[in-house]
Amino acid sequence: MTDSASEPYDLAVVGAGPAGLAGAVAAAELGLGVVLLDASAHTGGQFYRQPAPQARAARPEALHHDWSAYAGLRRRLAESSVRHLPGHHVWSITHEAPAWSVHCLTGDDGSDEQPVRVRARAVLLATGAYERHLPFPGWTLPGVVSAGGAQAMLKSGLVLPGRRIVVAGSGPLLLAVASSLAAAGARVPALVEASGYLAYARHPRALAANPQKAAEALVHGAALLRHGVRLRSRSAVTAVHGTDRVEAVTVTRLDRTWRPVQGSGRRIACDALAVGHGLVPQIELATALGCATRTSADGTSALVLGPLQETSVRGLWAAGETGGVGGVRLALAEGELAGIAVAARLGAGRARGSRIVQLRRRRDRMRAFADAMAAAHTPGPGWRCWLADDTDVCRCEEVTAGRIREAVDDLGARDARTVKLLTRAGMGWCQGRMCGPAVACLAARDGAPEPPPERRPFAVPVPMSVLAQCADQPNTAP
Amino acid sequence: MARTPAELVGAQPDPPFEITFDGRRITAVPGQSVAAALWAAGILSWRTTRTGGRPRGAFCGIGQCFDCLVTINGDPNRRACLVAARPGDAVTTQEGHGHDRLGV
């Protein structure tokens, strides 16, 4: 286990996406000693994911919205004293007074031999989100990829999963994914959205206060028109066809509860499907430390945060999607606010009252919009009618909808944890990230589902040899 | 209008190199993940599941779902979407838990 010489740092920032970058740079510019940890080899997180430097991309901004904000942060990071540690996968955070210990695996996928422990007086969690999935017949077939995954593989690897790609699910990410795939040369025969976009109209005040969001939607909408992408709202992909890879999908109309309308299915030929139903805050590092959570408007668990981004655990801050999914501009504002707040707590720099007021106002306005959007894309209970008994719900452990229904209907399971104990759903490599929301819905039957608690004592899989090294050093064991 | 992702961003990558997938030669460009190199070669699956023996490949693309686990140079359970391809890598389809060699 390697400890760094310059420790403890004033602030460890976990995640180098928009929120983490903004927080790290703001805190360092106020005089704090900052370490910035991220699993990836590059800064930018998922939103500003980019080709490797060796790809020598002349126009990386072609796949991005708001690239200039990132370019500015990257320049300030290079000019700052922030120590950026790429390839660091944080698996746990522990508190050993007076500092926090951030435990990391290293390497592309965390499989390098040398684990690292970083110590800091404060921690800013900017760990972002992962995609929410709802299962349907055929969703495990090769060629079905997550919408965010298609976007990520395109942004960093410059590759597409097919030539004719249907984009489906729910949420604003789908617009961005469809327009990037089309701009990069894929044919996108349809964008299938389960909600009705008119649902936004129920929140006129949040919309009016955030005109840039409407402008962004117009840009995507125009791109979709130009590329001939047909928008089908209130519809879903309810089946994927093919034996070893995708050959076609069936798109079915939905009623207001997302229940398929009988006889409305239409087959669309394609060789890939990019699908997702919104985002889930990635908060297990925080829940393991006892941070309070709330259920957000979209039915996911998010961290409860104070006016200056501090979690319910003193000394632990969070910014961006961890406090509820809200997008890049909100993440930038919250990251900067948290960086300033940590500096104030640790007595660095001069108080910047006017900037704090401005950032808080901006954050509150964008949070209101995020809540409106989340409400518009919350899955309707009728999605469960998409499932056949032999549809895999848990991809890792290959647990079917039929076995989960048996656990609920015959064996009396009423929550995701009991379903897991009875069926192994959620017990595999991904620790319930892919099936968690779906299992929670199935377990709740007709009631409102409790969001999965996002409790994972290990945020990433940790080899026994690393745990053994912790045990050798009693003071650093979690 | 761009016809490929590389054209869209104006990429002029360093010279490509070869890796193998189940013995078949495929081309990768420096900095590309193993999963991206496989997708570029039209390969979408490189693992079979433990129970049903069903084919799987990259799904989430960001290291969260572990569907893209693959054997690289004899080491099983590597996430293809995270691991950078390196010249001469021997990538092989991972069957089941990937530990058949151990007899467990």
Coordinates of C-alpha atoms in Angstrom, one line a residue:
Chain A
M1 CA 0.0 0.0 0.0
T2 CA 1.5 3.3 -1.1
D3 CA 1.0 6.5 0.9
S4 CA 1.8 9.8 -0.9
A5 CA 4.5 12.0 0.6
S6 CA 2.6 15.3 0.5
E7 CA -0.2 14.2 2.8
P8 CA -2.6 14.8 4.2
Y9 CA -4.0 17.0 1.4
D10 CA -6.5 19.6 2.3
L11 CA -9.0 18.2 -0.1
A12 CA -9.4 15.0 -2.0
V13 CA -11.9 15.3 -4.9
V14 CA -13.3 11.9 -6.2
G15 CA -14.2 12.2 -9.8
A16 CA -12.7 14.5 -12.5
G17 CA -16.0 15.2 -14.4
P18 CA -17.5 18.7 -14.6
A19 CA -18.4 18.9 -10.9
G20 CA -15.0 17.5 -9.7
L21 CA -12.9 19.6 -12.0
A22 CA -14.8 22.8 -11.0
G23 CA -14.4 22.0 -7.3
A24 CA -10.8 21.0 -7.5
V25 CA -9.8 24.1 -9.5
A26 CA -11.9 26.5 -7.3
A27 CA -10.4 25.1 -4.1
A28 CA -6.8 25.1 -5.4
E29 CA -7.2 28.7 -6.6
L30 CA -8.1 29.7 -3.0
G31 CA -4.9 28.1 -1.7
L32 CA -5.9 24.6 -0.8
G33 CA -3.7 21.5 -1.5
V34 CA -5.9 19.4 -3.6
V35 CA -5.7 15.9 -5.0
L36 CA -8.1 14.9 -7.9
L37 CA -8.8 11.2 -8.3
D38 CA -10.5 9.5 -11.2
A39 CA -10.7 6.0 -12.6
S40 CA -10.1 7.2 -16.2
A41 CA -6.8 8.1 -17.8
H42 CA -8.2 11.5 -18.7
T43 CA -10.2 14.3 -17.0
G44 CA -13.7 15.1 -18.2
G45 CA -15.8 12.3 -16.7
Q46 CA -18.5 10.8 -18.8
F47 CA -19.9 14.0 -20.2
Y48 CA -16.6 15.3 -21.5
R49 CA -15.3 11.9 -22.5
Q50 CA -12.9 12.3 -25.4
P51 CA -10.7 10.3 -27.7
A52 CA -7.2 9.4 -26.4
P53 CA -4.5 11.9 -27.2
Q54 CA -3.0 9.4 -29.6
A55 CA -6.1 9.7 -31.8
R56 CA -5.0 13.3 -32.5
A57 CA -8.6 14.5 -32.9
A58 CA -8.6 18.0 -34.5
R59 CA -12.2 18.6 -33.6
P60 CA -13.1 16.8 -30.3
E61 CA -15.8 19.4 -29.7
A62 CA -17.8 18.0 -32.7
L63 CA -19.2 15.3 -30.3
H64 CA -19.9 17.7 -27.4
H65 CA -22.1 20.4 -26.2
D66 CA -20.4 23.3 -24.3
W67 CA -16.8 22.1 -24.9
S68 CA -15.5 25.6 -24.2
A69 CA -16.4 25.2 -20.5
Y70 CA -14.3 22.0 -20.3
A71 CA -11.4 23.6 -22.2
G72 CA -11.4 26.4 -19.7
L73 CA -11.3 24.1 -16.7
R74 CA -8.7 21.9 -18.2
R75 CA -6.4 25.0 -18.7
R76 CA -7.0 26.2 -15.2
L77 CA -6.2 22.6 -13.9
A78 CA -2.9 22.6 -15.8
E79 CA -2.0 26.0 -14.3
S80 CA -3.0 25.0 -10.8
S81 CA -1.3 23.1 -8.0
V82 CA -3.9 20.3 -8.1
R83 CA -2.4 16.8 -8.1
H84 CA -4.4 14.8 -10.7
L85 CA -4.2 11.0 -10.2
P86 CA -5.7 9.3 -13.2
G87 CA -6.4 5.5 -13.2
H88 CA -7.4 5.6 -9.5
H89 CA -10.6 3.6 -8.7
V90 CA -11.8 4.5 -5.3
W91 CA -13.3 1.5 -3.5
S92 CA -13.8 2.9 0.0
I93 CA -13.4 6.0 2.1
T94 CA -12.8 5.7 5.8
H95 CA -12.3 8.3 8.6
E96 CA -9.3 8.1 10.9
A97 CA -9.2 11.3 12.8
P98 CA -8.1 13.9 11.9
A99 CA -8.2 12.9 8.2
W100 CA -10.1 10.9 5.7
S101 CA -8.5 7.9 4.0
V102 CA -9.4 7.3 0.3
H103 CA -8.6 3.8 -0.7
C104 CA -7.9 3.2 -4.4
L105 CA -7.1 0.5 -6.9
T106 CA -5.0 1.5 -9.8
G107 CA -4.7 0.9 -13.5
D108 CA -7.1 0.9 -16.5
D109 CA -9.5 -1.4 -14.8
G110 CA -8.1 -1.4 -11.2
S111 CA -6.1 -4.6 -11.7
D112 CA -2.6 -3.2 -11.2
E113 CA -0.7 -4.7 -8.3
Q114 CA -0.3 -1.5 -6.4
P115 CA -3.2 -0.2 -4.3
V116 CA -3.0 3.4 -3.0
R117 CA -4.3 5.2 0.0
V118 CA -4.7 9.0 -0.1
R119 CA -5.3 11.1 3.0
A120 CA -7.1 14.4 3.1
R121 CA -8.8 16.8 5.6
A122 CA -11.9 17.1 3.5
V123 CA -13.5 15.0 0.7
L124 CA -15.6 16.2 -2.3
L125 CA -17.6 13.4 -3.9
A126 CA -18.2 14.1 -7.6
T127 CA -18.8 10.5 -8.7
G128 CA -21.6 11.3 -11.2
A129 CA -24.2 8.8 -12.2
Y130 CA -24.8 5.6 -14.1
E131 CA -27.7 4.7 -16.4
R132 CA -31.0 3.4 -15.2
H133 CA -32.3 0.3 -17.1
L134 CA -35.6 -1.4 -17.5
P135 CA -35.5 -4.9 -18.9
F136 CA -37.5 -6.1 -21.9
P137 CA -37.5 -9.3 -24.0
G138 CA -34.2 -9.5 -25.9
W139 CA -32.3 -6.8 -24.0
T140 CA -29.3 -9.1 -23.4
L141 CA -28.7 -9.8 -27.1
P142 CA -25.3 -8.5 -28.4
G143 CA -26.0 -5.3 -30.3
V144 CA -28.3 -4.0 -27.5
V145 CA -26.2 -1.4 -25.7
S146 CA -26.9 1.3 -23.1
A147 CA -27.6 4.7 -24.6
G148 CA -24.9 6.2 -22.5
G149 CA -22.6 3.4 -23.4
A150 CA -23.1 4.0 -27.1
Q151 CA -22.3 7.6 -26.5
A152 CA -19.2 6.8 -24.3
M153 CA -17.8 4.3 -26.9
L154 CA -18.3 6.9 -29.6
K155 CA -16.8 9.8 -27.7
S156 CA -13.7 7.9 -26.6
G157 CA -13.2 5.0 -29.0
L158 CA -14.7 6.6 -32.1
V159 CA -16.7 3.5 -32.8
L160 CA -20.3 2.5 -33.4
P161 CA -22.2 -0.7 -32.4
G162 CA -23.8 -0.9 -35.8
R163 CA -24.8 1.0 -38.9
R164 CA -28.5 1.3 -38.3
I165 CA -29.2 2.1 -34.6
V166 CA -32.6 2.6 -32.9
V167 CA -32.3 4.8 -29.8
A168 CA -34.9 4.1 -27.1
G169 CA -35.9 4.6 -23.5
S170 CA -36.7 7.8 -21.7
G171 CA -34.9 11.1 -20.8
P172 CA -33.1 14.0 -22.3
L173 CA -29.9 12.0 -22.9
L174 CA -31.6 10.1 -25.7
L175 CA -31.7 13.3 -27.8
A176 CA -28.0 13.9 -27.5
V177 CA -27.2 10.2 -28.2
A178 CA -29.4 10.1 -31.3
S179 CA -27.9 13.2 -32.7
S180 CA -24.3 12.2 -32.0
L181 CA -24.8 8.7 -33.5
A182 CA -26.3 10.3 -36.6
A183 CA -23.6 12.9 -36.9
A184 CA -21.0 10.2 -36.7
G185 CA -22.4 8.4 -39.7
A186 CA -25.0 5.9 -38.2
R187 CA -28.5 5.7 -39.6
V188 CA -30.9 6.2 -36.8
P189 CA -34.3 5.1 -38.0
A190 CA -36.2 6.1 -34.8
L191 CA -35.9 7.7 -31.5
V192 CA -38.4 6.0 -29.2
E193 CA -39.3 7.9 -26.0
A194 CA -41.7 6.4 -23.5
S195 CA -42.9 9.7 -22.0
G196 CA -44.6 12.5 -23.8
Y197 CA -42.5 15.6 -24.2
L198 CA -45.6 17.6 -23.4
A199 CA -45.1 16.6 -19.8
Y200 CA -42.6 19.4 -19.5
A201 CA -45.4 21.9 -20.1
R202 CA -46.7 21.1 -16.6
H203 CA -43.7 22.9 -15.1
P204 CA -43.9 26.3 -16.9
R205 CA -42.0 28.3 -14.3
A206 CA -39.0 26.0 -14.2
L207 CA -39.0 26.0 -18.0
A208 CA -39.2 29.8 -18.3
A209 CA -36.3 30.2 -15.8
N210 CA -34.0 28.0 -17.8
P211 CA -34.2 29.2 -21.4
Q212 CA -30.9 27.7 -22.3
K213 CA -32.4 24.2 -21.8
A214 CA -35.1 25.0 -24.5
A215 CA -32.3 26.2 -26.8
E216 CA -30.4 23.0 -26.3
A217 CA -33.5 20.9 -27.1
L218 CA -34.0 22.9 -30.3
V219 CA -30.4 22.3 -31.4
H220 CA -30.8 18.5 -30.9
G221 CA -34.3 18.6 -32.5
A222 CA -32.9 20.4 -35.6
A223 CA -30.1 17.9 -35.8
L224 CA -32.5 15.0 -35.6
L225 CA -34.7 16.5 -38.4
R226 CA -31.6 17.0 -40.6
H227 CA -30.6 13.4 -40.1
G228 CA -34.1 12.0 -40.8
V229 CA -34.5 10.6 -37.3
R230 CA -38.2 9.9 -36.6
L231 CA -39.3 10.8 -33.1
R232 CA -41.9 8.4 -31.6
S233 CA -43.0 9.5 -28.2
R234 CA -45.2 7.5 -25.8
S235 CA -43.7 4.4 -27.3
A236 CA -41.2 1.7 -26.3
V237 CA -39.1 -1.1 -27.7
T238 CA -40.9 -4.1 -26.3
A239 CA -38.9 -6.8 -28.1
V240 CA -35.6 -7.4 -29.8
H241 CA -35.3 -9.9 -32.6
G242 CA -32.3 -12.0 -33.6
T243 CA -30.5 -15.1 -32.4
D244 CA -26.9 -14.1 -31.8
R245 CA -27.2 -10.4 -32.5
V246 CA -29.8 -7.7 -33.2
E247 CA -31.8 -7.9 -36.4
A248 CA -34.8 -5.8 -35.6
V249 CA -36.9 -4.4 -32.8
T250 CA -40.6 -4.1 -32.1
V251 CA -41.8 -0.6 -31.2
T252 CA -45.1 -0.4 -29.4
R253 CA -47.3 2.5 -28.4
L254 CA -47.7 3.1 -24.6
D255 CA -50.6 4.4 -22.6
R256 CA -50.1 7.0 -19.9
T257 CA -48.9 4.4 -17.4
W258 CA -46.4 3.0 -20.0
R259 CA -48.5 -0.1 -20.5
P260 CA -48.2 -1.3 -24.1
V261 CA -51.2 -0.7 -26.4
Q262 CA -52.3 -4.1 -27.7
G263 CA -51.8 -4.6 -31.5
S264 CA -49.8 -1.4 -32.0
G265 CA -46.4 -3.1 -32.4
R266 CA -44.4 -2.3 -35.5
R267 CA -41.1 -3.9 -36.5
I268 CA -38.1 -1.8 -37.4
A269 CA -35.0 -3.4 -39.0
C270 CA -31.8 -2.4 -37.3
D271 CA -28.5 -3.9 -36.3
A272 CA -28.2 -2.2 -32.9
L273 CA -30.3 -0.7 -30.2
A274 CA -29.1 2.0 -27.7
V275 CA -31.4 2.1 -24.7
G276 CA -31.7 3.8 -21.3
H277 CA -34.2 5.3 -18.9
G278 CA -32.4 8.1 -17.2
L279 CA -29.6 8.3 -14.7
V280 CA -29.0 7.1 -11.2
P281 CA -26.7 9.0 -8.8
Q282 CA -23.6 7.0 -7.9
I283 CA -23.5 7.5 -4.1
E284 CA -22.3 4.2 -2.5
L285 CA -19.1 5.8 -1.2
A286 CA -21.3 8.3 0.7
T287 CA -24.0 5.8 1.9
A288 CA -21.2 3.6 3.3
L289 CA -20.2 6.6 5.5
G290 CA -23.8 7.1 6.7
C291 CA -24.7 10.1 4.5
A292 CA -28.5 10.8 4.5
T293 CA -30.3 10.2 1.2
R294 CA -33.6 11.4 -0.3
T295 CA -35.8 10.0 -3.0
S296 CA -35.7 12.4 -6.0
A297 CA -38.5 13.2 -8.3
D298 CA -37.5 10.5 -10.8
G299 CA -37.6 7.8 -8.1
T300 CA -33.8 7.5 -7.6
S301 CA -31.8 7.9 -4.3
A302 CA -29.7 11.1 -4.1
L303 CA -27.6 12.6 -1.3
V304 CA -29.2 15.2 1.0
L305 CA -27.0 18.3 0.8
G306 CA -26.8 21.5 2.8
P307 CA -26.9 25.0 1.3
L308 CA -23.1 24.8 0.6
Q309 CA -23.1 21.2 -0.8
E310 CA -22.0 19.5 2.5
T311 CA -23.5 16.0 3.1
S312 CA -25.1 15.1 6.4
V313 CA -21.6 13.9 7.4
R314 CA -19.4 16.8 8.4
G315 CA -16.3 17.2 6.2
L316 CA -17.8 15.3 3.3
W317 CA -19.1 17.4 0.4
A318 CA -20.8 16.3 -2.8
A319 CA -21.6 18.0 -6.1
G320 CA -23.1 17.2 -9.5
E321 CA -25.3 14.2 -10.1
T322 CA -24.7 12.7 -6.6
G323 CA -27.2 15.2 -5.2
G324 CA -29.8 14.4 -7.9
V325 CA -29.4 14.2 -11.6
G326 CA -29.3 17.7 -13.1
G327 CA -26.8 18.0 -16.0
V328 CA -23.5 19.6 -16.7
R329 CA -24.2 23.3 -15.9
L330 CA -25.6 22.4 -12.5
A331 CA -22.6 20.2 -11.9
L332 CA -20.2 23.0 -12.8
A333 CA -22.0 25.5 -10.4
E334 CA -22.2 23.0 -7.5
G335 CA -18.6 21.9 -7.9
E336 CA -17.4 25.5 -7.7
L337 CA -19.7 26.2 -4.8
A338 CA -18.3 23.1 -2.9
G339 CA -14.7 24.1 -3.6
I340 CA -15.3 27.6 -2.2
A341 CA -17.1 26.2 0.8
V342 CA -14.3 23.7 1.6
A343 CA -11.8 26.5 1.4
A344 CA -13.8 28.6 3.7
R345 CA -14.2 25.8 6.2
L346 CA -10.4 25.1 6.2
G347 CA -9.7 28.8 6.6
A348 CA -8.1 29.4 3.2
G349 CA -8.5 32.4 0.9
R350 CA -10.9 35.3 1.4
A351 CA -14.6 34.7 1.7
R352 CA -16.2 35.3 -1.7
G353 CA -19.7 36.2 -0.6
S354 CA -21.0 37.6 -3.9
R355 CA -19.8 34.6 -5.9
I356 CA -21.4 32.2 -3.3
V357 CA -24.8 34.1 -3.6
Q358 CA -24.6 33.9 -7.4
L359 CA -23.8 30.2 -7.5
R360 CA -26.5 29.3 -5.0
R361 CA -29.1 31.2 -7.0
R362 CA -27.9 29.5 -10.2
R363 CA -28.0 26.1 -8.5
D364 CA -31.5 26.5 -7.1
R365 CA -32.9 27.6 -10.5
M366 CA -31.3 24.6 -12.3
R367 CA -32.4 22.2 -9.5
A368 CA -36.0 23.2 -10.1
F369 CA -35.7 22.5 -13.8
A370 CA -34.0 19.1 -13.1
D371 CA -36.9 18.1 -10.8
A372 CA -39.4 19.0 -13.5
M373 CA -37.5 17.0 -16.1
A374 CA -37.1 14.1 -13.7
A375 CA -40.8 14.0 -13.0
A376 CA -41.6 14.0 -16.8
H377 CA -39.4 10.9 -17.4
T378 CA -40.3 8.9 -14.3
P379 CA -41.1 5.3 -15.4
G380 CA -44.8 4.5 -15.4
P381 CA -45.7 1.3 -13.6
G382 CA -47.1 -0.3 -16.8
W383 CA -43.5 -1.0 -18.1
R384 CA -43.7 -4.3 -16.2
C385 CA -46.1 -5.5 -18.8
W386 CA -43.2 -5.6 -21.3
L387 CA -41.7 -8.5 -19.5
A388 CA -42.1 -12.2 -20.5
D389 CA -41.5 -14.8 -17.8
D390 CA -38.3 -15.8 -19.5
T391 CA -36.9 -12.2 -19.8
D392 CA -33.7 -11.8 -17.9
V393 CA -34.0 -9.1 -15.3
C394 CA -30.6 -9.5 -13.6
R395 CA -28.1 -9.7 -16.4
C396 CA -25.2 -10.9 -14.2
E397 CA -26.9 -13.8 -12.5
E398 CA -29.4 -14.5 -15.3
V399 CA -32.4 -14.2 -13.1
T400 CA -35.6 -14.1 -15.1
A401 CA -38.8 -12.1 -14.5
G402 CA -40.6 -15.3 -13.9
R403 CA -38.4 -16.2 -10.9
I404 CA -38.7 -12.7 -9.5
R405 CA -42.5 -12.9 -9.7
E406 CA -42.4 -16.2 -8.0
A407 CA -40.3 -14.7 -5.2
V408 CA -42.8 -11.9 -4.9
D409 CA -46.2 -13.6 -5.5
D410 CA -45.5 -17.0 -4.0
L411 CA -42.8 -16.5 -1.4
G412 CA -43.8 -13.0 -0.1
A413 CA -40.8 -10.9 -1.0
R414 CA -41.7 -7.2 -0.7
D415 CA -38.3 -5.5 -1.3
A416 CA -35.3 -5.8 -3.5
R417 CA -33.2 -7.2 -0.7
T418 CA -35.5 -10.1 -0.1
V419 CA -35.8 -10.8 -3.8
K420 CA -32.0 -10.9 -3.9
L421 CA -31.8 -13.4 -1.1
L422 CA -34.3 -15.6 -2.8
T423 CA -33.2 -15.4 -6.4
R424 CA -29.6 -13.9 -6.5
A425 CA -30.9 -10.9 -8.5
G426 CA -28.5 -8.1 -7.9
M427 CA -25.8 -10.3 -6.4
G428 CA -23.5 -10.4 -9.4
W429 CA -20.5 -8.4 -10.6
C430 CA -22.4 -5.1 -11.1
Q431 CA -23.9 -5.3 -7.6
G432 CA -27.4 -4.5 -8.7
R433 CA -26.6 -1.4 -10.7
M434 CA -28.2 -2.7 -13.9
C435 CA -31.3 -4.6 -12.4
G436 CA -31.8 -2.7 -9.1
P437 CA -34.5 -0.2 -10.2
A438 CA -36.4 -2.9 -12.1
V439 CA -36.2 -5.4 -9.2
A440 CA -37.4 -2.7 -6.8
C441 CA -40.5 -2.1 -9.0
L442 CA -41.3 -5.7 -9.3
A443 CA -41.0 -6.3 -5.6
A444 CA -43.3 -3.3 -4.8
R445 CA -46.1 -4.9 -7.0
D446 CA -48.7 -2.2 -7.3
G447 CA -47.3 0.1 -4.6
A448 CA -44.8 2.8 -5.1
P449 CA -41.3 1.3 -5.3
E450 CA -38.7 2.1 -2.7
P451 CA -35.6 3.2 -4.6
P452 CA -32.7 0.7 -4.2
P453 CA -30.6 1.9 -1.2
E454 CA -27.4 2.2 -3.2
R455 CA -25.5 0.5 -0.4
R456 CA -22.3 -1.3 -1.6
P457 CA -19.5 -1.7 1.0
F458 CA -17.1 -2.0 -1.9
A459 CA -17.6 0.6 -4.7
V460 CA -15.6 -1.6 -7.1
P461 CA -14.6 -5.2 -6.8
V462 CA -11.5 -5.5 -4.6
P463 CA -9.0 -8.5 -4.9
M464 CA -8.4 -10.4 -1.6
S465 CA -4.7 -9.5 -1.9
V466 CA -5.6 -5.8 -1.5
L467 CA -7.8 -6.5 1.6
A468 CA -4.9 -8.6 3.0
Q469 CA -2.6 -5.6 2.7
C470 CA -5.1 -3.4 4.6
A471 CA -5.2 -6.0 7.3
D472 CA -1.4 -5.9 7.6
Q473 CA -1.8 -2.2 8.5
P474 CA -4.4 -2.1 11.3
N475 CA -4.6 1.8 11.1
T476 CA -5.7 1.8 7.5
A477 CA -8.2 -1.1 7.6
P478 CA -11.7 0.1 6.7
Chain B
M1 CA -21.6 15.2 -43.5
A2 CA -19.2 12.9 -41.7
R3 CA -19.4 9.3 -42.6
T4 CA -17.4 7.9 -39.8
P5 CA -16.7 9.0 -36.2
A6 CA -13.0 9.5 -36.9
E7 CA -13.9 11.9 -39.8
L8 CA -16.4 13.8 -37.6
V9 CA -13.7 14.7 -35.0
G10 CA -10.9 15.0 -37.6
A11 CA -8.8 12.2 -36.0
Q12 CA -5.4 11.3 -37.4
P13 CA -4.4 8.6 -35.1
D14 CA -0.9 7.2 -34.5
P15 CA -0.1 4.2 -36.7
P16 CA -2.4 1.2 -35.9
F17 CA -1.2 -2.1 -34.5
E18 CA -2.5 -5.7 -34.4
I19 CA -4.1 -7.7 -31.6
T20 CA -5.8 -11.1 -31.9
F21 CA -9.3 -12.2 -31.0
D22 CA -9.6 -15.9 -30.7
G23 CA -6.6 -16.2 -33.0
R24 CA -8.1 -13.8 -35.6
R25 CA -6.0 -10.7 -36.4
I26 CA -7.7 -7.4 -35.9
T27 CA -6.5 -3.8 -36.0
A28 CA -6.5 -1.4 -33.1
V29 CA -5.4 2.2 -32.9
P30 CA -3.3 3.6 -30.0
G31 CA -5.4 4.7 -27.0
Q32 CA -8.5 2.6 -28.1
S33 CA -10.0 0.2 -25.5
V34 CA -10.2 -3.5 -26.2
A35 CA -13.9 -3.2 -26.6
A36 CA -13.6 -0.3 -29.1
A37 CA -11.1 -2.3 -31.2
L38 CA -13.5 -5.3 -31.2
W39 CA -16.5 -3.1 -32.2
A40 CA -14.4 -1.5 -34.9
A41 CA -13.9 -5.0 -36.3
G42 CA -17.6 -5.7 -36.2
I43 CA -17.4 -8.0 -33.1
L44 CA -20.1 -7.4 -30.5
S45 CA -19.7 -10.4 -28.2
W46 CA -16.7 -11.9 -26.4
R47 CA -18.0 -13.7 -23.4
T48 CA -20.5 -16.5 -22.7
T49 CA -22.6 -16.5 -19.6
R50 CA -22.1 -18.9 -16.7
T51 CA -25.6 -20.3 -16.7
G52 CA -27.1 -20.1 -20.1
G53 CA -23.9 -19.9 -22.1
R54 CA -25.3 -16.9 -23.9
P55 CA -23.1 -14.4 -25.8
R56 CA -22.4 -11.0 -24.3
G57 CA -20.2 -8.0 -25.0
A58 CA -20.1 -4.3 -24.0
F59 CA -23.3 -2.9 -22.6
C60 CA -22.7 0.1 -20.4
G61 CA -19.4 1.1 -21.9
I62 CA -18.2 2.8 -18.7
G63 CA -17.1 0.0 -16.5
Q64 CA -20.3 -0.4 -14.4
C65 CA -22.1 -3.5 -15.8
F66 CA -19.2 -6.0 -16.1
D67 CA -20.9 -7.6 -19.1
C68 CA -17.8 -7.0 -21.3
L69 CA -15.6 -9.2 -19.2
V70 CA -13.0 -11.0 -21.4
T71 CA -9.8 -12.9 -21.1
I72 CA -6.7 -10.9 -22.1
N73 CA -3.3 -12.6 -22.4
G74 CA -4.7 -15.4 -20.3
D75 CA -6.1 -13.2 -17.5
P76 CA -9.9 -13.6 -17.2
N77 CA -12.4 -11.0 -16.0
R78 CA -10.8 -7.9 -17.5
R79 CA -13.3 -5.2 -18.4
A80 CA -12.8 -4.7 -22.2
C81 CA -14.4 -1.2 -22.1
L82 CA -11.8 0.1 -19.7
V83 CA -8.6 -1.8 -20.7
A84 CA -6.5 -0.1 -23.4
A85 CA -5.5 -2.4 -26.3
R86 CA -1.8 -3.0 -26.5
P87 CA 0.2 -4.3 -29.5
G88 CA 0.2 -8.1 -29.6
D89 CA -2.6 -8.6 -27.0
A90 CA -4.2 -12.0 -27.3
V91 CA -7.9 -11.5 -26.5
T92 CA -10.0 -14.7 -26.1
T93 CA -13.7 -15.3 -25.5
Q94 CA -14.3 -15.8 -21.9
E95 CA -16.5 -18.8 -21.1
G96 CA -18.4 -18.8 -17.9
H97 CA -16.5 -17.5 -14.9
G98 CA -13.2 -17.6 -16.7
H99 CA -11.5 -19.8 -14.2
D100 CA -11.8 -23.2 -15.9
R101 CA -8.0 -23.5 -15.8
L102 CA -8.2 -23.6 -12.0
G103 CA -10.6 -26.5 -12.0
V104 CA -13.0 -24.6 -9.7

